[in-house]
Amino acid sequence: MLITNQETKINIKYLENLSLTQDEVKEVMEGLTSIPKSLPPKYFYDALGSELFEKICNLPEYYPTRTETAILTNASKEIVEITGICELVELGSGSSTKTRLLLSAYDSLGKPWQYIPIDVSGEILKNSALQLHQQYNNLSILGLVGTYEQALWQLPPSCLPQRMIIFLGSTLGNFTYEQSDDLFNEVRDILTVGDYFLLGIDLQKPADILENAYNDSQGVTAEFNLNMLSHLNRCFDGNFDINLFKHQAIYNQEKTQIEMYLYAQKSHNVRLNKLDLDVSFQENEPILTEISRKFNLTKMQDFLASHKLKTVKYWTDENKYFALILTQLI
Ligand SMILES: C[S@@+](CC[C@H](N)C(=O)[O-])C[C@H]1O[C@@H](n2cnc3c(N)ncnc32)[C@H](O)[C@@H]1O
């Protein structure tokens, strides 16, 4: 589906198939039949999941959003001075709230330019695109609703000589090492030499700060985690009872990652009709719903460099909780 309006310079393109893809079926089947059980984190994000994530961003315990916002507040002007006008492609744009700091800096150059937000959650992408259109005069928007893979694969050629792909919120932390490697290979293949990649990453820090951030006192993260099961029920005609699961996040020191789980509160069975799948749970059996890797800044720069993405400059906060790395394809 394509919602388009030439006059207002907004296009929203829905890349998702209305029927389930083989990959979607495979990843959920494999996750629920493996030991331990796991589910892909993209299922957090239906309309309610995106709303709950916005609430998480404003929780007192959840330091990443306000820390990255503070870094972007300081760095945006300098980023624009370094890159000059360019087309911005954002992976997992969500509400684009933090991105506005960058968008304002680019728009103030007074030249026509393009922003391509990509997100699997259509409602939040559409609403934020409409707001951005009201806010910025020089901007045209092409919203792509779908997964990173679908969108990157279908990305049109850049409409400006320079392009920058941005990936904020340490969403990269949800990727395993191998998945990050694949993503950086894709980024490298899409960019041309001289283009930019801007990455926000959460850095390693004491376990108590991390565990508090993902087990907030108001229970919003628990609601967000449990909502994944309701989303799966809708996608796969399932009968998960969210009252039979409990949220808990732990920091795995060895792997330097937060692991978010849903624990079955008693032994029971769940059926997903569209997958023709029956899943049995033992009491206290976990489903791993998300990893959130915490990074070492130098190692990340080396990893980026091994994909020909050379650091131009990086910014951190005074606690060194979070980092923003601007790289250029060489
Ligand atoms: C952790 S949130 C970050 C949102 C925003 N970038 C920020 O920094 O606050 C991750 C975002 O990526 C989107 N997302 C998650 N998995 C995705 C996937 N496989 N493909 C495309 N978007 C995805 C979600 O809908 C959500 O908006």
mmCIF file of C-alpha atoms and ligand atoms in Angstrom:
data_model
loop_
_atom_site.group_PDB
_atom_site.id
_atom_site.type_symbol
_atom_site.label_atom_id
_atom_site.label_comp_id
_atom_site.label_asym_id
_atom_site.label_seq_id
_atom_site.Cartn_x
_atom_site.Cartn_y
_atom_site.Cartn_z
ATOM 1 C CA MET A 1 0.000 0.000 0.000
ATOM 2 C CA LEU A 2 1.238 3.491 -0.786
ATOM 3 C CA ILE A 3 -0.153 6.626 0.831
ATOM 4 C CA THR A 4 1.129 9.516 -1.207
ATOM 5 C CA ASN A 5 0.599 13.218 -1.429
ATOM 6 C CA GLN A 6 2.836 15.085 -3.873
ATOM 7 C CA GLU A 7 1.882 18.511 -2.550
ATOM 8 C CA THR A 8 2.699 17.705 1.048
ATOM 9 C CA LYS A 9 5.809 15.715 0.118
ATOM 10 C CA ILE A 10 4.907 12.663 2.234
ATOM 11 C CA ASN A 11 4.889 9.082 1.010
ATOM 12 C CA ILE A 12 4.242 6.156 3.336
ATOM 13 C CA LYS A 13 4.914 2.791 1.749
ATOM 14 C CA TYR A 14 3.793 -0.445 3.443
ATOM 15 C CA LEU A 15 6.307 -3.153 2.586
ATOM 16 C CA GLU A 16 4.796 -5.897 4.716
ATOM 17 C CA ASN A 17 2.886 -8.703 3.056
ATOM 18 C CA LEU A 18 -0.597 -9.071 4.405
ATOM 19 C CA SER A 19 -0.052 -12.822 4.652
ATOM 20 C CA LEU A 20 2.666 -14.275 6.878
ATOM 21 C CA THR A 21 6.041 -14.740 5.239
ATOM 22 C CA GLN A 22 7.971 -17.999 5.426
ATOM 23 C CA ASP A 23 10.646 -16.237 7.502
ATOM 24 C CA GLU A 24 8.113 -15.022 10.069
ATOM 25 C CA VAL A 25 6.635 -18.495 10.439
ATOM 26 C CA LYS A 26 10.099 -20.067 10.670
ATOM 27 C CA GLU A 27 11.525 -17.696 13.283
ATOM 28 C CA VAL A 28 8.531 -18.024 15.641
ATOM 29 C CA MET A 29 8.309 -21.808 15.185
ATOM 30 C CA GLU A 30 12.030 -22.215 15.818
ATOM 31 C CA GLY A 31 11.999 -19.880 18.813
ATOM 32 C CA LEU A 32 9.108 -21.608 20.565
ATOM 33 C CA THR A 33 10.394 -25.124 19.927
ATOM 34 C CA SER A 34 14.001 -24.487 20.992
ATOM 35 C CA ILE A 35 15.445 -24.779 24.517
ATOM 36 C CA PRO A 36 15.447 -22.226 26.029
ATOM 37 C CA LYS A 37 12.429 -20.784 24.204
ATOM 38 C CA SER A 38 12.853 -17.391 22.566
ATOM 39 C CA LEU A 39 10.902 -14.898 20.435
ATOM 40 C CA PRO A 40 12.041 -12.165 17.999
ATOM 41 C CA PRO A 41 11.944 -8.690 19.648
ATOM 42 C CA LYS A 42 10.189 -7.101 16.664
ATOM 43 C CA TYR A 43 6.937 -8.609 18.056
ATOM 44 C CA PHE A 44 7.065 -6.042 20.877
ATOM 45 C CA TYR A 45 6.021 -3.398 18.416
ATOM 46 C CA ASP A 46 2.342 -3.297 17.565
ATOM 47 C CA ALA A 47 0.570 0.061 18.139
ATOM 48 C CA LEU A 48 0.296 -0.544 21.922
ATOM 49 C CA GLY A 49 3.898 -1.813 22.117
ATOM 50 C CA SER A 50 5.186 1.381 20.453
ATOM 51 C CA GLU A 51 3.104 3.467 22.881
ATOM 52 C CA LEU A 52 4.513 1.533 25.841
ATOM 53 C CA PHE A 53 8.047 1.964 24.520
ATOM 54 C CA GLU A 54 7.482 5.757 24.471
ATOM 55 C CA LYS A 55 6.429 5.508 28.139
ATOM 56 C CA ILE A 56 9.561 3.498 28.948
ATOM 57 C CA CYS A 57 11.683 6.249 27.390
ATOM 58 C CA ASN A 58 10.312 8.705 29.974
ATOM 59 C CA LEU A 59 10.763 6.489 33.056
ATOM 60 C CA PRO A 60 13.195 7.779 35.690
ATOM 61 C CA GLU A 61 15.126 4.476 35.703
ATOM 62 C CA TYR A 62 15.477 4.352 31.909
ATOM 63 C CA TYR A 63 18.618 6.474 31.420
ATOM 64 C CA PRO A 64 19.348 5.605 27.703
ATOM 65 C CA THR A 65 16.808 7.941 26.073
ATOM 66 C CA ARG A 66 17.553 11.059 28.098
ATOM 67 C CA THR A 67 21.307 10.415 27.849
ATOM 68 C CA GLU A 68 21.245 10.003 24.071
ATOM 69 C CA THR A 69 18.960 13.038 23.803
ATOM 70 C CA ALA A 70 21.493 15.125 25.730
ATOM 71 C CA ILE A 71 24.300 13.912 23.459
ATOM 72 C CA LEU A 72 22.279 14.709 20.331
ATOM 73 C CA THR A 73 21.418 18.144 21.712
ATOM 74 C CA ASN A 74 25.137 18.918 21.897
ATOM 75 C CA ALA A 75 26.264 17.122 18.757
ATOM 76 C CA SER A 76 23.592 17.710 16.086
ATOM 77 C CA LYS A 77 24.950 21.029 14.803
ATOM 78 C CA GLU A 78 28.450 19.610 14.536
ATOM 79 C CA ILE A 79 27.188 16.485 12.737
ATOM 80 C CA VAL A 80 25.505 18.678 10.121
ATOM 81 C CA GLU A 81 28.668 20.771 9.742
ATOM 82 C CA ILE A 82 30.666 17.585 9.094
ATOM 83 C CA THR A 83 28.266 15.868 6.671
ATOM 84 C CA GLY A 84 26.613 18.840 4.949
ATOM 85 C CA ILE A 85 23.134 18.322 3.506
ATOM 86 C CA CYS A 86 22.334 14.643 3.034
ATOM 87 C CA GLU A 87 19.493 12.188 2.762
ATOM 88 C CA LEU A 88 18.755 10.625 6.158
ATOM 89 C CA VAL A 89 17.636 6.997 6.374
ATOM 90 C CA GLU A 90 16.649 5.949 9.900
ATOM 91 C CA LEU A 91 16.408 2.318 11.011
ATOM 92 C CA GLY A 92 13.733 1.706 13.675
ATOM 93 C CA SER A 93 12.671 5.360 13.749
ATOM 94 C CA GLY A 94 9.713 4.860 16.148
ATOM 95 C CA SER A 95 8.329 8.287 17.081
ATOM 96 C CA SER A 96 11.452 10.048 15.658
ATOM 97 C CA THR A 97 11.423 12.158 18.831
ATOM 98 C CA LYS A 98 15.204 12.301 19.379
ATOM 99 C CA THR A 99 15.791 12.428 15.638
ATOM 100 C CA ARG A 100 14.064 15.816 15.563
ATOM 101 C CA LEU A 101 17.202 17.316 17.074
ATOM 102 C CA LEU A 102 19.091 16.232 13.979
ATOM 103 C CA LEU A 103 16.237 16.996 11.587
ATOM 104 C CA SER A 104 16.046 20.581 12.896
ATOM 105 C CA ALA A 105 19.776 21.025 12.352
ATOM 106 C CA TYR A 106 19.555 19.735 8.752
ATOM 107 C CA ASP A 107 16.404 21.716 7.986
ATOM 108 C CA SER A 108 18.067 24.923 9.152
ATOM 109 C CA LEU A 109 20.414 24.650 6.143
ATOM 110 C CA GLY A 110 17.372 25.847 4.161
ATOM 111 C CA LYS A 111 17.837 23.358 1.300
ATOM 112 C CA PRO A 112 15.393 20.688 0.125
ATOM 113 C CA TRP A 113 16.256 17.264 1.519
ATOM 114 C CA GLN A 114 14.747 13.865 2.303
ATOM 115 C CA TYR A 115 14.166 11.736 5.417
ATOM 116 C CA ILE A 116 13.383 8.009 5.095
ATOM 117 C CA PRO A 117 12.141 6.579 8.420
ATOM 118 C CA ILE A 118 11.928 2.773 8.492
ATOM 119 C CA ASP A 119 9.884 0.961 11.114
ATOM 120 C CA VAL A 120 7.927 -2.245 11.474
ATOM 121 C CA SER A 121 5.288 -0.379 13.519
ATOM 122 C CA GLY A 122 3.126 1.426 10.932
ATOM 123 C CA GLU A 123 0.911 3.551 13.156
ATOM 124 C CA ILE A 124 3.714 5.343 14.988
ATOM 125 C CA LEU A 125 5.688 5.873 11.770
ATOM 126 C CA LYS A 126 2.679 7.384 9.984
ATOM 127 C CA ASN A 127 1.767 9.674 12.896
ATOM 128 C CA SER A 128 5.304 10.940 13.341
ATOM 129 C CA ALA A 129 5.710 11.521 9.578
ATOM 130 C CA LEU A 130 2.570 13.688 9.615
ATOM 131 C CA GLN A 131 3.913 15.721 12.542
ATOM 132 C CA LEU A 132 7.330 16.134 10.918
ATOM 133 C CA HIS A 133 5.723 17.386 7.765
ATOM 134 C CA GLN A 134 3.997 20.148 9.755
ATOM 135 C CA GLN A 135 7.281 21.072 11.396
ATOM 136 C CA TYR A 136 9.802 21.177 8.535
ATOM 137 C CA ASN A 137 9.406 23.189 5.348
ATOM 138 C CA ASN A 138 12.297 21.854 3.319
ATOM 139 C CA LEU A 139 11.743 18.187 4.063
ATOM 140 C CA SER A 140 10.213 15.432 1.961
ATOM 141 C CA ILE A 141 9.456 12.172 3.757
ATOM 142 C CA LEU A 142 9.372 8.634 2.446
ATOM 143 C CA GLY A 143 8.222 6.361 5.283
ATOM 144 C CA LEU A 144 8.883 2.645 4.805
ATOM 145 C CA VAL A 145 6.772 0.353 6.988
ATOM 146 C CA GLY A 146 8.465 -3.025 7.246
ATOM 147 C CA THR A 147 11.491 -4.785 8.645
ATOM 148 C CA TYR A 148 15.037 -3.437 8.285
ATOM 149 C CA GLU A 149 15.817 -6.186 5.777
ATOM 150 C CA GLN A 150 12.730 -5.515 3.641
ATOM 151 C CA ALA A 151 13.325 -1.758 3.641
ATOM 152 C CA LEU A 152 17.075 -1.771 3.026
ATOM 153 C CA TRP A 153 16.581 -4.181 0.180
ATOM 154 C CA GLN A 154 13.968 -1.890 -1.427
ATOM 155 C CA LEU A 155 15.631 1.440 -0.677
ATOM 156 C CA PRO A 156 15.492 3.745 -3.724
ATOM 157 C CA PRO A 157 18.731 5.431 -4.875
ATOM 158 C CA SER A 158 19.593 8.503 -2.811
ATOM 159 C CA CYS A 159 17.987 11.699 -4.083
ATOM 160 C CA LEU A 160 20.995 13.709 -2.819
ATOM 161 C CA PRO A 161 24.730 13.251 -3.500
ATOM 162 C CA GLN A 162 25.288 12.176 0.122
ATOM 163 C CA ARG A 163 23.366 9.791 2.357
ATOM 164 C CA MET A 164 23.509 8.989 6.079
ATOM 165 C CA ILE A 165 21.966 5.899 7.679
ATOM 166 C CA ILE A 166 21.154 6.431 11.356
ATOM 167 C CA PHE A 167 20.469 3.807 14.005
ATOM 168 C CA LEU A 168 19.703 5.294 17.422
ATOM 169 C CA GLY A 169 18.496 4.082 20.817
ATOM 170 C CA SER A 170 21.091 1.284 20.971
ATOM 171 C CA THR A 171 18.583 -0.847 19.070
ATOM 172 C CA LEU A 172 21.700 -2.585 17.743
ATOM 173 C CA GLY A 173 21.898 -4.154 21.234
ATOM 174 C CA ASN A 174 18.913 -6.353 20.299
ATOM 175 C CA PHE A 175 21.037 -7.960 17.569
ATOM 176 C CA THR A 176 23.387 -10.880 18.225
ATOM 177 C CA TYR A 177 27.004 -10.427 17.130
ATOM 178 C CA GLU A 178 26.267 -12.346 13.912
ATOM 179 C CA GLN A 179 23.134 -10.279 13.175
ATOM 180 C CA SER A 180 25.112 -7.037 13.738
ATOM 181 C CA ASP A 181 27.763 -8.298 11.359
ATOM 182 C CA ASP A 182 25.080 -8.953 8.701
ATOM 183 C CA LEU A 183 23.496 -5.541 9.288
ATOM 184 C CA PHE A 184 26.811 -3.669 8.981
ATOM 185 C CA ASN A 185 27.548 -5.596 5.771
ATOM 186 C CA GLU A 186 24.190 -4.434 4.398
ATOM 187 C CA VAL A 187 24.837 -0.854 5.500
ATOM 188 C CA ARG A 188 28.251 -0.950 3.824
ATOM 189 C CA ASP A 189 26.737 -2.320 0.591
ATOM 190 C CA ILE A 190 23.991 0.315 0.475
ATOM 191 C CA LEU A 191 26.215 3.311 1.170
ATOM 192 C CA THR A 192 28.689 4.665 -1.345
ATOM 193 C CA VAL A 193 32.187 5.785 -0.389
ATOM 194 C CA GLY A 194 32.008 9.062 1.533
ATOM 195 C CA ASP A 195 28.481 8.378 2.889
ATOM 196 C CA TYR A 196 27.855 8.299 6.650
ATOM 197 C CA PHE A 197 26.499 5.906 9.285
ATOM 198 C CA LEU A 198 25.498 7.327 12.691
ATOM 199 C CA LEU A 199 25.122 4.812 15.517
ATOM 200 C CA GLY A 200 23.876 5.247 19.119
ATOM 201 C CA ILE A 201 25.092 2.566 21.558
ATOM 202 C CA ASP A 202 24.556 1.851 25.226
ATOM 203 C CA LEU A 203 27.860 1.291 27.032
ATOM 204 C CA GLN A 204 28.785 -1.225 29.740
ATOM 205 C CA LYS A 205 28.043 -0.089 33.306
ATOM 206 C CA PRO A 206 27.246 -1.576 36.749
ATOM 207 C CA ALA A 207 24.588 -4.317 36.785
ATOM 208 C CA ASP A 208 22.286 -2.573 39.276
ATOM 209 C CA ILE A 209 21.838 0.485 37.030
ATOM 210 C CA LEU A 210 21.035 -1.789 34.095
ATOM 211 C CA GLU A 211 18.678 -4.114 35.958
ATOM 212 C CA ASN A 212 16.758 -1.162 37.419
ATOM 213 C CA ALA A 213 16.365 0.333 33.954
ATOM 214 C CA TYR A 214 14.726 -2.861 32.642
ATOM 215 C CA ASN A 215 12.664 -3.731 35.777
ATOM 216 C CA ASP A 216 11.080 -0.332 36.408
ATOM 217 C CA SER A 217 9.089 0.310 39.569
ATOM 218 C CA GLN A 218 5.903 1.294 37.676
ATOM 219 C CA GLY A 219 5.795 -2.013 35.786
ATOM 220 C CA VAL A 220 5.736 -0.413 32.324
ATOM 221 C CA THR A 221 8.532 -2.651 30.998
ATOM 222 C CA ALA A 222 6.635 -5.681 32.313
ATOM 223 C CA GLU A 223 3.523 -4.530 30.435
ATOM 224 C CA PHE A 224 5.631 -3.967 27.293
ATOM 225 C CA ASN A 225 7.151 -7.454 27.563
ATOM 226 C CA LEU A 226 3.784 -9.184 28.160
ATOM 227 C CA ASN A 227 2.177 -7.294 25.284
ATOM 228 C CA MET A 228 4.350 -9.330 22.931
ATOM 229 C CA LEU A 229 2.186 -12.357 23.719
ATOM 230 C CA SER A 230 -1.032 -10.479 22.874
ATOM 231 C CA HIS A 231 0.572 -9.366 19.604
ATOM 232 C CA LEU A 232 1.524 -12.974 18.813
ATOM 233 C CA ASN A 233 -2.037 -14.091 19.592
ATOM 234 C CA ARG A 234 -3.292 -11.688 16.923
ATOM 235 C CA CYS A 235 -0.609 -12.523 14.335
ATOM 236 C CA PHE A 236 -0.831 -16.298 14.721
ATOM 237 C CA ASP A 237 -4.360 -16.838 16.087
ATOM 238 C CA GLY A 238 -2.970 -17.962 19.431
ATOM 239 C CA ASN A 239 -4.227 -18.329 22.982
ATOM 240 C CA PHE A 240 -1.348 -17.130 25.197
ATOM 241 C CA ASP A 241 -2.803 -16.044 28.553
ATOM 242 C CA ILE A 242 -0.669 -13.092 29.632
ATOM 243 C CA ASN A 243 -1.783 -13.591 33.244
ATOM 244 C CA LEU A 244 0.171 -16.861 33.283
ATOM 245 C CA PHE A 245 3.524 -15.139 32.596
ATOM 246 C CA LYS A 246 5.771 -12.853 34.611
ATOM 247 C CA HIS A 247 8.398 -10.385 33.401
ATOM 248 C CA GLN A 248 11.986 -10.316 34.618
ATOM 249 C CA ALA A 249 15.157 -8.781 33.201
ATOM 250 C CA ILE A 250 18.616 -9.889 34.337
ATOM 251 C CA TYR A 251 22.096 -8.674 33.435
ATOM 252 C CA ASN A 252 24.300 -11.457 32.100
ATOM 253 C CA GLN A 253 27.780 -10.264 33.175
ATOM 254 C CA GLU A 254 29.614 -12.762 31.026
ATOM 255 C CA LYS A 255 27.836 -11.789 27.819
ATOM 256 C CA THR A 256 27.491 -8.114 28.921
ATOM 257 C CA GLN A 257 23.823 -8.135 27.957
ATOM 258 C CA ILE A 258 20.453 -7.558 29.558
ATOM 259 C CA GLU A 259 18.209 -10.567 28.964
ATOM 260 C CA MET A 260 14.495 -9.989 29.167
ATOM 261 C CA TYR A 261 12.356 -13.013 29.998
ATOM 262 C CA LEU A 262 8.733 -14.035 30.448
ATOM 263 C CA TYR A 263 8.430 -16.860 32.995
ATOM 264 C CA ALA A 264 5.470 -19.277 32.871
ATOM 265 C CA GLN A 265 3.794 -19.184 36.310
ATOM 266 C CA LYS A 266 2.481 -22.740 36.031
ATOM 267 C CA SER A 267 2.747 -25.608 33.612
ATOM 268 C CA HIS A 268 0.278 -25.222 30.740
ATOM 269 C CA ASN A 269 -0.148 -25.487 26.945
ATOM 270 C CA VAL A 270 -0.514 -22.762 24.326
ATOM 271 C CA ARG A 271 -1.801 -23.183 20.785
ATOM 272 C CA LEU A 272 -0.985 -21.026 17.751
ATOM 273 C CA ASN A 273 -3.521 -22.023 15.089
ATOM 274 C CA LYS A 274 -1.873 -20.328 12.123
ATOM 275 C CA LEU A 275 1.329 -22.258 12.828
ATOM 276 C CA ASP A 276 -0.541 -25.458 13.714
ATOM 277 C CA LEU A 277 1.711 -25.436 16.770
ATOM 278 C CA ASP A 278 1.103 -26.588 20.352
ATOM 279 C CA VAL A 279 3.671 -25.401 22.869
ATOM 280 C CA SER A 280 3.933 -26.767 26.392
ATOM 281 C CA PHE A 281 5.383 -24.750 29.276
ATOM 282 C CA GLN A 282 6.728 -26.104 32.559
ATOM 283 C CA GLU A 283 6.271 -24.064 35.739
ATOM 284 C CA ASN A 284 8.957 -21.295 35.804
ATOM 285 C CA GLU A 285 10.045 -22.001 32.234
ATOM 286 C CA PRO A 286 11.377 -18.805 30.584
ATOM 287 C CA ILE A 287 10.922 -17.340 27.106
ATOM 288 C CA LEU A 288 13.797 -15.027 26.142
ATOM 289 C CA THR A 289 12.104 -12.059 24.443
ATOM 290 C CA GLU A 290 15.024 -9.651 24.086
ATOM 291 C CA ILE A 291 18.735 -9.274 24.542
ATOM 292 C CA SER A 292 20.114 -5.779 24.949
ATOM 293 C CA ARG A 293 23.875 -5.928 24.514
ATOM 294 C CA LYS A 294 26.011 -3.340 26.285
ATOM 295 C CA PHE A 295 29.046 -2.254 24.343
ATOM 296 C CA ASN A 296 32.670 -1.257 24.704
ATOM 297 C CA LEU A 297 33.260 1.920 22.673
ATOM 298 C CA THR A 298 36.718 1.017 21.328
ATOM 299 C CA LYS A 299 35.674 -2.506 20.362
ATOM 300 C CA MET A 300 32.622 -1.124 18.556
ATOM 301 C CA GLN A 301 34.774 1.326 16.596
ATOM 302 C CA ASP A 302 37.045 -1.580 15.580
ATOM 303 C CA PHE A 303 34.028 -3.654 14.566
ATOM 304 C CA LEU A 304 32.674 -0.786 12.474
ATOM 305 C CA ALA A 305 36.120 -0.264 10.914
ATOM 306 C CA SER A 306 36.214 -3.952 9.928
ATOM 307 C CA HIS A 307 33.156 -3.100 7.773
ATOM 308 C CA LYS A 308 34.957 -0.087 6.217
ATOM 309 C CA LEU A 309 33.016 2.302 8.487
ATOM 310 C CA LYS A 310 35.690 4.610 9.862
ATOM 311 C CA THR A 311 34.960 6.735 12.920
ATOM 312 C CA VAL A 312 34.915 10.444 12.071
ATOM 313 C CA LYS A 313 33.977 11.537 15.585
ATOM 314 C CA TYR A 314 32.197 10.186 18.647
ATOM 315 C CA TRP A 315 30.383 11.824 21.555
ATOM 316 C CA THR A 316 29.588 10.488 25.043
ATOM 317 C CA ASP A 317 27.995 11.859 28.213
ATOM 318 C CA GLU A 318 29.964 12.662 31.368
ATOM 319 C CA ASN A 319 29.161 9.263 32.961
ATOM 320 C CA LYS A 320 30.147 7.432 29.771
ATOM 321 C CA TYR A 321 26.770 5.676 29.830
ATOM 322 C CA PHE A 322 26.021 6.073 26.125
ATOM 323 C CA ALA A 323 27.883 6.925 22.914
ATOM 324 C CA LEU A 324 27.040 8.323 19.518
ATOM 325 C CA ILE A 325 29.501 7.350 16.775
ATOM 326 C CA LEU A 326 29.629 9.083 13.389
ATOM 327 C CA THR A 327 31.356 6.903 10.802
ATOM 328 C CA GLN A 328 32.107 7.341 7.113
ATOM 329 C CA LEU A 329 32.402 4.628 4.469
ATOM 330 C CA ILE A 330 35.951 4.465 3.148
HETATM 331 C C1 LIG B 1 14.192 0.338 20.845
HETATM 332 S S1 LIG B 1 13.062 1.135 19.789
HETATM 333 C C2 LIG B 1 13.997 2.585 19.340
HETATM 334 C C3 LIG B 1 13.145 3.699 18.777
HETATM 335 C C4 LIG B 1 13.912 4.992 18.484
HETATM 336 N N1 LIG B 1 14.877 4.778 17.405
HETATM 337 C C5 LIG B 1 14.626 5.473 19.713
HETATM 338 O O1 LIG B 1 15.857 5.546 19.680
HETATM 339 O O2 LIG B 1 13.949 5.806 20.684
HETATM 340 C C6 LIG B 1 13.199 0.124 18.344
HETATM 341 C C7 LIG B 1 12.373 0.584 17.160
HETATM 342 O O3 LIG B 1 12.679 -0.283 16.054
HETATM 343 C C8 LIG B 1 11.477 -0.832 15.505
HETATM 344 N N2 LIG B 1 11.807 -2.199 15.108
HETATM 345 C C9 LIG B 1 12.055 -3.260 15.920
HETATM 346 N N3 LIG B 1 12.397 -4.340 15.198
HETATM 347 C C10 LIG B 1 12.349 -3.953 13.902
HETATM 348 C C11 LIG B 1 12.615 -4.622 12.671
HETATM 349 N N4 LIG B 1 12.990 -5.911 12.637
HETATM 350 N N5 LIG B 1 12.502 -3.912 11.516
HETATM 351 C C12 LIG B 1 12.124 -2.584 11.537
HETATM 352 N N6 LIG B 1 11.854 -1.916 12.677
HETATM 353 C C13 LIG B 1 11.980 -2.581 13.838
HETATM 354 C C14 LIG B 1 10.443 -0.747 16.587
HETATM 355 O O4 LIG B 1 9.124 -0.667 16.094
HETATM 356 C C15 LIG B 1 10.878 0.502 17.361
HETATM 357 O O5 LIG B 1 10.249 1.659 16.872
#
